[in-house]
PDB file of C-alpha atoms in Angstrom:
ATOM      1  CA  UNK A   1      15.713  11.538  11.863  1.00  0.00           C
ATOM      2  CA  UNK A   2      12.789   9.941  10.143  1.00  0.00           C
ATOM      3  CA  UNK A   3      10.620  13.311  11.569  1.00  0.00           C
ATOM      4  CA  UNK A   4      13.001  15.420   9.998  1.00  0.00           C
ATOM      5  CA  UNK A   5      12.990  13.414   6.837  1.00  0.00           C
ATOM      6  CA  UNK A   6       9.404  13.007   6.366  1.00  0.00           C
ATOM      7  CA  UNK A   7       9.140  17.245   6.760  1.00  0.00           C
ATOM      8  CA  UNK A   8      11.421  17.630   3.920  1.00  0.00           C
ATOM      9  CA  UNK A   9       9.548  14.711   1.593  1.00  0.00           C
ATOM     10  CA  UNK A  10       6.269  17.214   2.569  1.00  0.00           C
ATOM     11  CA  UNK A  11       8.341  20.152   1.585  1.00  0.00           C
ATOM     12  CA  UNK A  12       9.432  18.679  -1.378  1.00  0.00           C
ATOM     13  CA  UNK A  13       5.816  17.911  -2.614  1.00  0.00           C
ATOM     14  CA  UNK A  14       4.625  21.462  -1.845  1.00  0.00           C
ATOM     15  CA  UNK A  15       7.321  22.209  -4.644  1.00  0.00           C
ATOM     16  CA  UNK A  16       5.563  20.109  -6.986  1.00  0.00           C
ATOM     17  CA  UNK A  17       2.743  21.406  -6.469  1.00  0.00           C
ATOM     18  CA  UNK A  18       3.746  24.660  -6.430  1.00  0.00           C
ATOM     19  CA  UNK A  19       5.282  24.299 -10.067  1.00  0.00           C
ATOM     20  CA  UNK A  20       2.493  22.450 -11.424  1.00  0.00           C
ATOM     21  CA  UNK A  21      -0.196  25.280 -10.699  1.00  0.00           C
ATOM     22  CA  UNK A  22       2.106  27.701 -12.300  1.00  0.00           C
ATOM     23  CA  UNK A  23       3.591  26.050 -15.271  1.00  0.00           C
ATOM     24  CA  UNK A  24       1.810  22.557 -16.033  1.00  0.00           C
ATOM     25  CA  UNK A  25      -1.078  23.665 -18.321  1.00  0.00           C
ATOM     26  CA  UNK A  26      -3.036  20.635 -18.902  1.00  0.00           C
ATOM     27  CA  UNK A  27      -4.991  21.040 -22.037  1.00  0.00           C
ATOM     28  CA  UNK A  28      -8.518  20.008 -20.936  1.00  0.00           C
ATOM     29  CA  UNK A  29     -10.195  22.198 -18.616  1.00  0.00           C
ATOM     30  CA  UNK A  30     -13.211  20.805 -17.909  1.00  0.00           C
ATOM     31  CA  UNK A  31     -14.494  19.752 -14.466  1.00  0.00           C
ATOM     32  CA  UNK A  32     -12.486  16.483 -13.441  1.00  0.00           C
ATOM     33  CA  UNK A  33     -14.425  13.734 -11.272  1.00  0.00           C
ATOM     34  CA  UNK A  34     -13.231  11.041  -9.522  1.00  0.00           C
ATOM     35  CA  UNK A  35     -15.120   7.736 -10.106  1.00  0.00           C
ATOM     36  CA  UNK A  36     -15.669   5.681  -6.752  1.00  0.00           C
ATOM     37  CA  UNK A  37     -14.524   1.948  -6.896  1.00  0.00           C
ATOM     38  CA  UNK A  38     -17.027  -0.427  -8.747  1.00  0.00           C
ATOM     39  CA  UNK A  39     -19.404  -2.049  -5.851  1.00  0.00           C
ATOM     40  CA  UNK A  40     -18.658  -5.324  -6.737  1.00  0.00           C
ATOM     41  CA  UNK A  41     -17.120  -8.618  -5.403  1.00  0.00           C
ATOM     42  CA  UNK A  42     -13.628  -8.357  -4.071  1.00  0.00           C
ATOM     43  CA  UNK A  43     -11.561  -7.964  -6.689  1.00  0.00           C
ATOM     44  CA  UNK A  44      -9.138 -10.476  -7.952  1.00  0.00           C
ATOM     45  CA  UNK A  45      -6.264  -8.250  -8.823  1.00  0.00           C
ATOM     46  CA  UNK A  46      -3.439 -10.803 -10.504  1.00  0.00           C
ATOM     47  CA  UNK A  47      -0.644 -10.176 -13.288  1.00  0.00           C
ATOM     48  CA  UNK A  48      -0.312  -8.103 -16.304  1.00  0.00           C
ATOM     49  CA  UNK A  49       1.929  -6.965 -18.973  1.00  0.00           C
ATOM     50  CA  UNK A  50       1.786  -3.915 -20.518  1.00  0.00           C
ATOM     51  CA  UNK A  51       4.373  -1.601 -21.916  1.00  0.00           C
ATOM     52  CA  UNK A  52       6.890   1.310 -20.704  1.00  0.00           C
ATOM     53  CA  UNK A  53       9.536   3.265 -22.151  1.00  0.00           C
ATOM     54  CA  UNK A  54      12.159   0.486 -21.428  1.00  0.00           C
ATOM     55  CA  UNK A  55       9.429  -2.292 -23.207  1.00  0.00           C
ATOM     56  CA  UNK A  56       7.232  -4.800 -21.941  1.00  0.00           C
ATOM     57  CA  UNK A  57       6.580  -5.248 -18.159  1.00  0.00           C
ATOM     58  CA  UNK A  58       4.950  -7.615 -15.951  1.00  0.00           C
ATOM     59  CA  UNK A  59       3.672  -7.165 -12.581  1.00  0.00           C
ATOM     60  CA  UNK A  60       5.431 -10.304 -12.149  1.00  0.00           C
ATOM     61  CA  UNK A  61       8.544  -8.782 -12.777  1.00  0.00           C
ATOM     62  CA  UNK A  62       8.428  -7.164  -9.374  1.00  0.00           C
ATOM     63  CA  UNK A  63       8.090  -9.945  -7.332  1.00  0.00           C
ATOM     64  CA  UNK A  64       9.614  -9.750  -4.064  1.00  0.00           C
ATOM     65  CA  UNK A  65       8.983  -6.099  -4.187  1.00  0.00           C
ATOM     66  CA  UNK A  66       5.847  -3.930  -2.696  1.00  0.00           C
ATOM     67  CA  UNK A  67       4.154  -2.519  -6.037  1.00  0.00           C
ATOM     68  CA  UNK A  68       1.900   0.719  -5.680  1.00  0.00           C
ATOM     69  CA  UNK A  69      -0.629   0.559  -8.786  1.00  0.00           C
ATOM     70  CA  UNK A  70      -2.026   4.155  -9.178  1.00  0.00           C
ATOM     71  CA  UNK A  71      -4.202   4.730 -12.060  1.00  0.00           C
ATOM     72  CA  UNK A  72      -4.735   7.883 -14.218  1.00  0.00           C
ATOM     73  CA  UNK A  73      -3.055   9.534 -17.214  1.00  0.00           C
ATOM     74  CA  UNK A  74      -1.049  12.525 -18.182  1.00  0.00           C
ATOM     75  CA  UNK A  75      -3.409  15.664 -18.724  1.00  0.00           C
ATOM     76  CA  UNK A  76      -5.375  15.128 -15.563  1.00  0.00           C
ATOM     77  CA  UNK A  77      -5.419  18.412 -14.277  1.00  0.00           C
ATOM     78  CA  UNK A  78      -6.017  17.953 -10.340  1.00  0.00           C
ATOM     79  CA  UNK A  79      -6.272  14.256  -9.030  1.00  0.00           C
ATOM     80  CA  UNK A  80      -3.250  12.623 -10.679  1.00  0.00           C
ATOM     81  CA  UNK A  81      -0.558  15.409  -9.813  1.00  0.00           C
ATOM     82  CA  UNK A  82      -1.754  15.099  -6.152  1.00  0.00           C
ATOM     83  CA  UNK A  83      -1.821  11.929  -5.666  1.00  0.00           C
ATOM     84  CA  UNK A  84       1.324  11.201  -7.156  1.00  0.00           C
ATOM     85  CA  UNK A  85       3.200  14.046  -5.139  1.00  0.00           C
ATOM     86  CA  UNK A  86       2.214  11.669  -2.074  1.00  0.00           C
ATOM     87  CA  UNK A  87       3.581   8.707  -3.437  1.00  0.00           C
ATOM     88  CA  UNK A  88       6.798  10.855  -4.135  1.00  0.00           C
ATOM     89  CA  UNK A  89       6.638  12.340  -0.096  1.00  0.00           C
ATOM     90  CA  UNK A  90       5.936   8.586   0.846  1.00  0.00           C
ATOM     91  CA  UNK A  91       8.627   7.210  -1.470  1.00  0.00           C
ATOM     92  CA  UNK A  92      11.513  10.071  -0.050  1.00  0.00           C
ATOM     93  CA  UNK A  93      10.365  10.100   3.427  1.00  0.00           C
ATOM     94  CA  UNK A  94      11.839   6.181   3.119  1.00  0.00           C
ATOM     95  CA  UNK A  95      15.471   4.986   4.048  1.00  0.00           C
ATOM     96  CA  UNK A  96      17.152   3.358   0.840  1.00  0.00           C
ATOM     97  CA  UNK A  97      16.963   0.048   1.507  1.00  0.00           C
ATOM     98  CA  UNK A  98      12.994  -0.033   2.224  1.00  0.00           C
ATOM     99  CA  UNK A  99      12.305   2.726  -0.985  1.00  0.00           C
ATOM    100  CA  UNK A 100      14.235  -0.072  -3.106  1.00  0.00           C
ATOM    101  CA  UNK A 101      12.188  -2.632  -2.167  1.00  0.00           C
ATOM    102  CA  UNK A 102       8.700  -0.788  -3.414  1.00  0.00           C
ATOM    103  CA  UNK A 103       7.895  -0.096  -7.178  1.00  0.00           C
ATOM    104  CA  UNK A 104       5.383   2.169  -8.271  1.00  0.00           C
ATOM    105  CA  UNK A 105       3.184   1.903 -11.246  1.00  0.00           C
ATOM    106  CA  UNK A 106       1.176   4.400 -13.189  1.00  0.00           C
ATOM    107  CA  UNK A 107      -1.072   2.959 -15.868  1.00  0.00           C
ATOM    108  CA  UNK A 108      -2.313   5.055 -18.375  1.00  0.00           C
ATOM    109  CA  UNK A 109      -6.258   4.914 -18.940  1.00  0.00           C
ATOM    110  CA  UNK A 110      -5.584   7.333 -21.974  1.00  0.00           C
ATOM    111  CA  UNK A 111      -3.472   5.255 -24.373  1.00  0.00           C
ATOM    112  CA  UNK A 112      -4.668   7.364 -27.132  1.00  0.00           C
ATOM    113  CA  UNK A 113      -2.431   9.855 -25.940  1.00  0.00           C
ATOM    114  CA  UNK A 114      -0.059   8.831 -23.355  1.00  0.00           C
ATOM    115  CA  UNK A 115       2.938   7.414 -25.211  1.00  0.00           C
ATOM    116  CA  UNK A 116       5.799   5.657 -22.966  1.00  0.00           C
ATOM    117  CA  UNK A 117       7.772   8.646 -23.131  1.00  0.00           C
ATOM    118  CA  UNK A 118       5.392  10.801 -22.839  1.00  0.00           C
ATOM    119  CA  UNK A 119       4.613   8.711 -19.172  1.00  0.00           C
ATOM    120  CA  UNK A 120       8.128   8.591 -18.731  1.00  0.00           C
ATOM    121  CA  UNK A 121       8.969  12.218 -18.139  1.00  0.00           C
ATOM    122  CA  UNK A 122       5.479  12.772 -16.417  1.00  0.00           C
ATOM    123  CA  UNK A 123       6.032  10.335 -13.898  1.00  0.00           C
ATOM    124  CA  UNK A 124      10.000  10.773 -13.468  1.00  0.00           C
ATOM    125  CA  UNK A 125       9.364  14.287 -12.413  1.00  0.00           C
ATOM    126  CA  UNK A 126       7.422  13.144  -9.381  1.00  0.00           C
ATOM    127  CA  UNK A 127       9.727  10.623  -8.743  1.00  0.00           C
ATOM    128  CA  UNK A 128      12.794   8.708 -10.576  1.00  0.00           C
ATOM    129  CA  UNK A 129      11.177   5.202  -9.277  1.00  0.00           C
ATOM    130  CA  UNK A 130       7.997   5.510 -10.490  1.00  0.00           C
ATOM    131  CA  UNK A 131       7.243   3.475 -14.074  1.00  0.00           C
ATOM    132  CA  UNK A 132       4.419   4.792 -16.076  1.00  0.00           C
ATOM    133  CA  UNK A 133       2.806   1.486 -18.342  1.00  0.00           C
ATOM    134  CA  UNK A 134       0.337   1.955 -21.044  1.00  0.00           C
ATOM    135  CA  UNK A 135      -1.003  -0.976 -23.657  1.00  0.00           C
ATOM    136  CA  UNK A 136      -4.354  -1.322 -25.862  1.00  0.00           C
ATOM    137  CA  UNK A 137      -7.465  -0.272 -24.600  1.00  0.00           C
ATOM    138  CA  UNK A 138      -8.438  -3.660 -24.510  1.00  0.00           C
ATOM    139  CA  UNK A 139      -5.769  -4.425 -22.027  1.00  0.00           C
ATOM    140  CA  UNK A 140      -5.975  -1.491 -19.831  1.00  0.00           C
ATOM    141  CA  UNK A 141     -10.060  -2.179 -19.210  1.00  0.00           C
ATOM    142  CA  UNK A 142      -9.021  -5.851 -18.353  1.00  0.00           C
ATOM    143  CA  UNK A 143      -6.460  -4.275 -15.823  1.00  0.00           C
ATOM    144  CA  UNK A 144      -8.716  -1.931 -14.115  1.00  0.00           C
ATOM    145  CA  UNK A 145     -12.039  -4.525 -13.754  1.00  0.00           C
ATOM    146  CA  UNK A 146      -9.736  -6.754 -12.310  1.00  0.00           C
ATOM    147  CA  UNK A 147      -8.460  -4.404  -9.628  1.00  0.00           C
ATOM    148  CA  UNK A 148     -12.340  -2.712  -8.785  1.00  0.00           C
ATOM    149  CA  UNK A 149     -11.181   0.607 -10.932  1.00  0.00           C
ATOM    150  CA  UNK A 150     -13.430   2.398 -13.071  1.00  0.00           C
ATOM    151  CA  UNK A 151     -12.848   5.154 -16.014  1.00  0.00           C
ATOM    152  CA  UNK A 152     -14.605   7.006 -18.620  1.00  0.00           C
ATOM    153  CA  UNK A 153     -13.858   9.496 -21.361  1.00  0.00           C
ATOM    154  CA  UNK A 154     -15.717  12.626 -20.690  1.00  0.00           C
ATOM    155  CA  UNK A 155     -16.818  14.539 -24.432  1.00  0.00           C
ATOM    156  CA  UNK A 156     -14.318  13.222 -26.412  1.00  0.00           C
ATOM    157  CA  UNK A 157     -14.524  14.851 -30.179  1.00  0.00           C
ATOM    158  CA  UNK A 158     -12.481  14.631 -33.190  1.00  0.00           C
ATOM    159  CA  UNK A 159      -9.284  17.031 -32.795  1.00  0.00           C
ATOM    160  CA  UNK A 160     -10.591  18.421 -29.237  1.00  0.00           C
ATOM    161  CA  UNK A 161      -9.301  18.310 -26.006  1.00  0.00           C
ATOM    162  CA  UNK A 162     -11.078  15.801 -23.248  1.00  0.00           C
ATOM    163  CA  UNK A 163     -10.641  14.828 -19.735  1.00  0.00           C
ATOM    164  CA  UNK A 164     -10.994  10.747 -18.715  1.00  0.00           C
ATOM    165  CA  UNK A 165     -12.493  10.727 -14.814  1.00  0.00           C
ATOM    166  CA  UNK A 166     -10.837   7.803 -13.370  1.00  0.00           C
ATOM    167  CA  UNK A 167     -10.844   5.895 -10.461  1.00  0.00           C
ATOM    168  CA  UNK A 168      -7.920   7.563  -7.869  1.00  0.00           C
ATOM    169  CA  UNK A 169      -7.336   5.029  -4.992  1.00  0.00           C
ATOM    170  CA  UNK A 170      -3.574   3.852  -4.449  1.00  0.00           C
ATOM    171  CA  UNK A 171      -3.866  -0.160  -4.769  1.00  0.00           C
ATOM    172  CA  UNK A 172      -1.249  -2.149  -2.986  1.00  0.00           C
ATOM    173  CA  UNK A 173       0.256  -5.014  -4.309  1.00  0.00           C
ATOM    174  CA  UNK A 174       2.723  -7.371  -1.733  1.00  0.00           C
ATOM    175  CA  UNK A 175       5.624  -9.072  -2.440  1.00  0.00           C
ATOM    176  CA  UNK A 176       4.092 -12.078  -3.705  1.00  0.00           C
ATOM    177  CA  UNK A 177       1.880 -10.309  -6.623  1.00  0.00           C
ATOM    178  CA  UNK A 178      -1.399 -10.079  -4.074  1.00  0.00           C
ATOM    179  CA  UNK A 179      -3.454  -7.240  -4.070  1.00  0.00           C
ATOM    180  CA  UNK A 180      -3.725  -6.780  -0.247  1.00  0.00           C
ATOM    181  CA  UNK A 181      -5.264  -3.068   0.364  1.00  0.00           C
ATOM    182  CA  UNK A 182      -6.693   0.025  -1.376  1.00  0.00           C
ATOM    183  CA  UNK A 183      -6.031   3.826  -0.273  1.00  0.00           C
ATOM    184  CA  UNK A 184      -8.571   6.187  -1.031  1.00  0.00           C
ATOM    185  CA  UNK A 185      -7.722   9.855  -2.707  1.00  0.00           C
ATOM    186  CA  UNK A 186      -6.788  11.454  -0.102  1.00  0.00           C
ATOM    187  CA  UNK A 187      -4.980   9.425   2.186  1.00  0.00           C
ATOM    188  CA  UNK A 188      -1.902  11.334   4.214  1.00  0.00           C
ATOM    189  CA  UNK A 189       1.590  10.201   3.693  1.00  0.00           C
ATOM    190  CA  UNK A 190       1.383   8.683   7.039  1.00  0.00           C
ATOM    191  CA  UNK A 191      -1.760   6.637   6.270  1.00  0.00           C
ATOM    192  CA  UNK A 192      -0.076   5.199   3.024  1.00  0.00           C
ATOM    193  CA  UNK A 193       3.702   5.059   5.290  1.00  0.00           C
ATOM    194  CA  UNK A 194       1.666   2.348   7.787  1.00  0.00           C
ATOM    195  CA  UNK A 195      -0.023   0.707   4.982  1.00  0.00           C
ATOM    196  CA  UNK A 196       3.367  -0.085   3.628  1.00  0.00           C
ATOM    197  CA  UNK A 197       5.768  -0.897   6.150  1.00  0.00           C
ATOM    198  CA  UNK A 198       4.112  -4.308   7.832  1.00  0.00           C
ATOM    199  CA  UNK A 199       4.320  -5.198   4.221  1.00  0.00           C
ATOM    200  CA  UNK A 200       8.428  -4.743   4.404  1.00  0.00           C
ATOM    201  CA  UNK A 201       8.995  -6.328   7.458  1.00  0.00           C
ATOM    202  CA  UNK A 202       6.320  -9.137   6.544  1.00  0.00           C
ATOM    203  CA  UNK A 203       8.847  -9.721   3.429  1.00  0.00           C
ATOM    204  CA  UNK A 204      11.976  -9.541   5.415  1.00  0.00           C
ATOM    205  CA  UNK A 205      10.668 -12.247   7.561  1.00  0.00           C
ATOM    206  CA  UNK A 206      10.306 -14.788   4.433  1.00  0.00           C
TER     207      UNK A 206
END
């Protein structure tokens, strides 16, 4: 059962990504790089607020719940759209009751442009459970230190499309509002499946 369901989540994301090579038409165009994680001390990870289409959220919010922090932003051409099609195999490969228990988060490290409802039907169209968050860019940099990220704004000019290389790991966030593991780009559903689960049954057992 779980074989069969985990074939059709994989199915399911070759459909995204299917549609978005023929119809999502990012406007930048220029070469997108992923940033590696900052080579620095462990990082501390902790709460936030920042603000979706249904208004302010906290990390803390989601307490009791597995939280999957991805971030990235709207026009990304390549890195976002994949990674977020695993999340959404991950995510429907999952029975009910375990998919209810995880909340994923996509923060915006393009506030300029990424409104909350312009995240909102980005996101949704991966997957109905995923929240995309933006704030000031003040806020968002604070965010991403904390959590070892990294981002820049690649040839930004007045009135002109730009791309913003980012940072694409999958940071995982337990029940209690720890940040407990990080999943490189690339990661298979299955990787990101087994980083997930002991966290489930860890919480069940509280």
């Amino acid at each position: 059962m779980q074989r069969t369901a985990l074939y059709t989540a994989i199915a399911l994301a070759g459909g995204v990504l299917i549609w978005l090579l023929l119809f999502w038409s990012p406007v930048a165009q220029e070469e997108h790089v992923i940033i590696e994680p900052k080579i620095a001390p462990e990082p501390t990870g902790g709460d936030f607020s920042l603000t979706s289409y249904r208004g302010p959220v906290s990390l803390s919010d989601y307490r009791g719940r597995v939280v999957l922090l991805y971030f990235g932003y709207t026009w990304c051409p390549d890195i976002c759209p994949t990674n977020l099609a695993l999340m959404s195999t991950a995510l429907s490969a999952m029975n009910d009751v375990d998919r209810d228990r995880i909340q994923p988060l996509f923060v915006s490290v393009d506030p300029e442009r990424d409104t909350p409802q312009r995240l909102r039907e980005y996101v949704e169209y991966f997957h109905p459970s995923i929240l995309g968050l933006t704030g000031s860019k003040h806020m968002i940099d604070d965010i991403v230190e904390r959590y070892g990220g990294a981002y820049r704004i690649v040839n930004k000019k007045d009135d002109e499309p730009y791309v913003v290389d980012h940072t694409a790991d999958t940071y995982i966030i337990d029940s209690q509002g720890k940040l407990v593991r990080r999943m490189a780009h690339g990661s298979s559903v299955e990787e990101l499946l087994g980083a997930i689960q002991p966290l489930l049954q860890e919480n069940l057992s509280r």
